[in-house]
XYZ file of C-alpha atoms in Angstrom:
288
model
C 114.268 146.277 152.703
C 112.877 142.945 154.280
C 112.018 140.065 151.903
C 109.123 140.144 149.960
C 108.012 137.616 147.443
C 105.102 137.028 145.172
C 103.089 134.299 143.071
C 101.648 135.818 140.298
C 99.339 133.364 138.270
C 97.229 134.249 135.382
C 93.672 133.244 135.194
C 93.659 131.082 131.978
C 92.672 128.037 133.871
C 92.487 125.801 137.016
C 95.731 125.771 138.939
C 97.832 122.703 137.684
C 101.276 121.259 139.093
C 103.578 123.799 137.743
C 101.707 126.463 139.118
C 101.827 124.820 142.242
C 105.601 124.017 142.128
C 105.906 127.959 141.599
C 103.616 128.981 144.634
C 105.332 126.297 147.021
C 108.807 127.452 146.049
C 108.151 130.954 146.431
C 106.208 130.911 149.532
C 109.160 128.493 150.814
C 112.133 131.284 149.782
C 109.932 133.961 151.886
C 109.079 131.772 154.856
C 112.635 130.930 154.923
C 114.086 134.736 154.653
C 111.292 135.504 157.406
C 109.783 137.826 154.870
C 106.314 138.487 153.167
C 104.525 136.258 150.610
C 102.322 138.228 148.161
C 99.675 137.197 145.821
C 98.893 138.922 142.509
C 96.495 137.850 139.694
C 97.522 138.684 136.210
C 94.136 139.251 134.927
C 94.930 141.908 132.007
C 94.851 139.493 129.053
C 90.738 139.118 128.679
C 90.842 137.103 125.736
C 92.924 134.358 127.456
C 90.962 134.288 130.483
C 88.719 131.769 131.687
C 85.986 132.746 133.663
C 85.697 131.478 137.328
C 89.843 130.585 137.186
C 90.687 133.766 139.093
C 88.627 132.822 141.809
C 89.296 128.956 141.614
C 93.221 129.324 141.982
C 92.676 131.835 145.088
C 90.457 129.366 146.795
C 92.699 126.779 146.062
C 96.021 127.887 147.224
C 95.085 127.989 151.045
C 94.206 124.524 150.525
C 97.541 123.662 150.238
C 98.426 125.726 153.127
C 99.629 128.927 150.892
C 98.259 131.694 152.733
C 99.300 135.315 151.602
C 100.382 137.921 153.895
C 98.192 140.688 152.148
C 95.242 140.629 150.118
C 95.670 139.559 146.591
C 96.292 142.288 143.765
C 94.354 141.936 140.355
C 95.965 143.861 137.740
C 92.650 144.598 136.147
C 92.090 147.092 138.763
C 95.531 148.843 137.892
C 95.105 150.167 134.532
C 95.442 153.470 135.844
C 99.220 152.668 137.106
C 100.363 151.342 133.601
C 98.852 154.195 131.785
C 100.821 156.483 133.635
C 103.771 154.046 133.021
C 103.227 154.561 129.407
C 102.626 158.119 129.544
C 106.104 158.345 131.471
C 108.000 156.399 128.672
C 106.056 158.101 125.829
C 107.280 161.737 127.404
C 110.862 160.221 127.235
C 110.540 159.348 123.793
C 111.035 156.037 124.820
C 108.165 154.482 122.875
C 106.966 154.478 119.020
C 103.596 153.536 117.619
C 103.691 150.558 115.521
C 101.009 149.497 112.479
C 102.822 146.698 110.836
C 101.214 143.227 110.339
C 102.342 139.955 111.347
C 103.455 139.685 107.537
C 105.202 142.765 107.245
C 107.306 142.094 110.230
C 108.219 138.858 109.095
C 109.162 140.232 105.859
C 111.562 142.596 107.681
C 113.193 139.864 109.770
C 110.615 139.126 112.114
C 111.781 141.895 114.829
C 111.449 145.599 115.350
C 114.832 147.025 115.517
C 116.291 150.953 115.973
C 112.966 152.428 116.976
C 110.608 152.626 114.240
C 107.798 150.712 112.625
C 108.436 148.898 109.627
C 104.847 149.718 108.106
C 103.612 153.007 107.008
C 101.304 155.202 109.490
C 97.925 154.236 109.365
C 96.505 157.286 111.409
C 92.404 155.776 110.843
C 93.762 152.878 113.201
C 94.933 152.325 116.615
C 98.786 151.571 116.766
C 100.332 149.091 119.192
C 103.441 150.858 120.744
C 106.913 149.525 121.420
C 109.696 150.214 123.405
C 112.920 151.628 121.892
C 115.626 149.096 122.518
C 119.069 150.265 122.184
C 122.063 148.047 121.375
C 122.671 146.920 125.326
C 124.227 144.058 126.846
C 122.198 143.242 130.134
C 123.563 141.101 132.479
C 122.430 139.598 135.970
C 122.865 136.224 137.946
C 119.928 134.188 138.534
C 119.654 132.322 141.898
C 119.212 129.027 140.225
C 120.432 129.197 136.782
C 123.574 131.220 137.370
C 125.400 134.095 135.391
C 122.953 135.462 132.187
C 123.652 137.892 129.841
C 121.931 139.083 126.962
C 122.219 141.942 123.951
C 118.528 143.039 124.106
C 118.655 144.752 120.705
C 119.585 141.559 119.189
C 117.424 138.922 121.070
C 114.091 140.780 121.731
C 114.571 144.021 119.743
C 111.594 146.907 120.119
C 109.216 145.183 122.022
C 105.539 145.696 122.523
C 104.449 147.660 125.692
C 100.719 148.271 124.781
C 98.645 146.258 122.200
C 96.706 147.492 119.883
C 93.512 146.124 121.228
C 94.485 148.635 124.339
C 95.806 145.926 126.260
C 98.812 146.670 128.471
C 101.528 144.220 127.775
C 102.829 141.691 130.316
C 106.741 143.246 130.343
C 105.230 146.477 131.453
C 102.415 145.443 134.186
C 104.619 143.242 135.789
C 107.210 145.683 136.000
C 104.816 148.414 137.274
C 103.540 146.033 139.689
C 106.481 144.555 141.511
C 107.480 148.105 142.114
C 104.158 148.908 143.501
C 104.260 146.035 145.668
C 107.774 146.511 147.067
C 108.803 143.052 145.617
C 112.635 142.550 146.358
C 112.740 138.720 145.125
C 110.883 137.177 142.174
C 110.775 133.421 142.188
C 109.096 131.867 139.172
C 109.378 129.296 136.291
C 112.103 129.122 133.761
C 109.791 129.843 130.904
C 110.083 133.626 131.709
C 113.987 133.885 132.229
C 114.049 135.400 128.804
C 111.642 137.785 129.720
C 113.763 139.097 132.874
C 116.366 141.046 130.255
C 113.457 143.347 129.211
C 112.107 143.773 132.546
C 115.031 144.813 133.549
C 115.584 147.292 131.012
C 112.013 148.612 131.803
C 113.050 149.248 135.568
C 115.814 151.237 134.215
C 113.577 153.327 131.997
C 111.087 153.963 134.786
C 113.703 154.721 137.439
C 112.368 151.360 139.204
C 114.110 149.263 141.548
C 115.308 145.451 140.236
C 114.615 142.657 142.532
C 116.528 139.528 142.803
C 115.570 136.662 140.455
C 115.440 133.053 140.862
C 113.969 130.774 137.883
C 112.773 127.342 138.690
C 112.977 124.390 136.610
C 109.881 123.948 134.622
C 107.891 121.178 135.036
C 107.760 119.008 131.825
C 105.758 115.934 130.811
C 107.550 112.760 129.060
C 107.683 114.331 125.838
C 109.381 117.101 127.026
C 106.425 119.610 127.064
C 105.684 122.200 129.273
C 103.192 120.710 131.782
C 100.602 123.736 131.365
C 100.776 123.325 127.657
C 100.561 119.038 128.118
C 97.441 116.619 127.629
C 98.632 115.560 130.997
C 98.479 119.134 132.577
C 95.171 117.974 135.002
C 94.671 120.557 137.815
C 95.451 119.773 141.230
C 92.583 118.850 143.432
C 92.337 121.365 146.649
C 89.812 118.805 148.095
C 92.773 116.076 148.531
C 95.755 118.442 148.302
C 98.652 116.160 150.338
C 99.147 113.875 147.189
C 100.098 117.090 144.939
C 101.891 118.917 147.597
C 104.367 115.880 148.287
C 104.847 115.619 144.651
C 105.625 119.098 144.346
C 108.180 118.822 147.284
C 109.694 116.110 145.688
C 109.944 117.924 142.503
C 111.793 120.263 144.430
C 114.247 117.881 145.874
C 112.846 118.203 149.410
C 111.852 115.928 151.891
C 108.185 114.766 151.427
C 107.272 111.563 153.284
C 107.113 113.159 156.563
C 103.841 111.746 158.551
C 101.567 114.741 158.249
C 97.654 114.600 157.932
C 97.229 118.619 156.977
C 99.354 120.666 154.476
C 100.199 123.029 157.333
C 102.275 120.154 159.134
C 103.994 118.865 156.238
C 104.929 122.888 154.947
C 106.407 123.085 158.672
C 108.411 120.155 158.410
C 109.506 120.999 154.709
C 110.403 124.388 155.606
C 112.774 123.088 158.105
C 115.086 121.601 155.724
C 114.516 124.119 153.107
C 117.554 125.995 151.643
C 116.985 128.014 148.258
C 120.976 127.086 147.596
C 119.711 123.430 147.239
C 116.845 123.614 144.915
C 117.763 121.812 141.328
C 119.973 123.732 139.441
C 118.530 122.788 135.956
C 116.219 124.484 133.331
C 113.356 121.624 133.276
C 112.474 118.066 134.726
C 110.107 115.664 134.674
C 107.091 116.057 136.482
C 106.463 112.553 136.717
């Protein structure tokens, strides 16, 4: 199968520097491989979403020269697919209902294990649903972070795939849509490295293909905080894209001082020097 990469932001605010780095790196990897670059808006968590931010993010990306090869996929329009996956797991007896409160979970050690809820059933209210996680060791090779290994039972336990409010969890929606879009390579921030074993296990449970993974160093501020959570996480300006684009290229240790008066020219020159193997091999680095 030919290379298919993606950028999948959540509409929780404007496009900021860390997101621009992830979009740029995933675009460069796709173009370097002669493949396609896709967009997905992960808009299935209404309490966290900022009105208008999905529109603004999708409008900002082309201003930086990052143009998708297919129309953007909106997860809010894919609820039937997530329900079908949930019902498949339920039919395989791989999920169980959970009524416990945070206090009850904390009293039990803070993590569900062994496929049952620590609280008594409460049929009068809707439960969350968790995936049963066996005592399994998952290993994969990350394109930047190297060999990874995690005991899923000890590190994650039985994790939520459908929330008590009825919202589908990120892990389930991400796996279902990566498969549906035919994604062969996931390039994203290192904050999601720990999610990857859960996603690989879900892929196995659902009979889905596993893409390759490459987790980029996180952009952090001077105090070491993830940039998206920092007071210094100002949105990048699509009206003046070249400064932020040059800064993102510098963050990825790519040439960025070419004489260019528009993003497409700068990207074309950077792509000629690009090699994923030469991306910075670290878990985080300063965005300054």
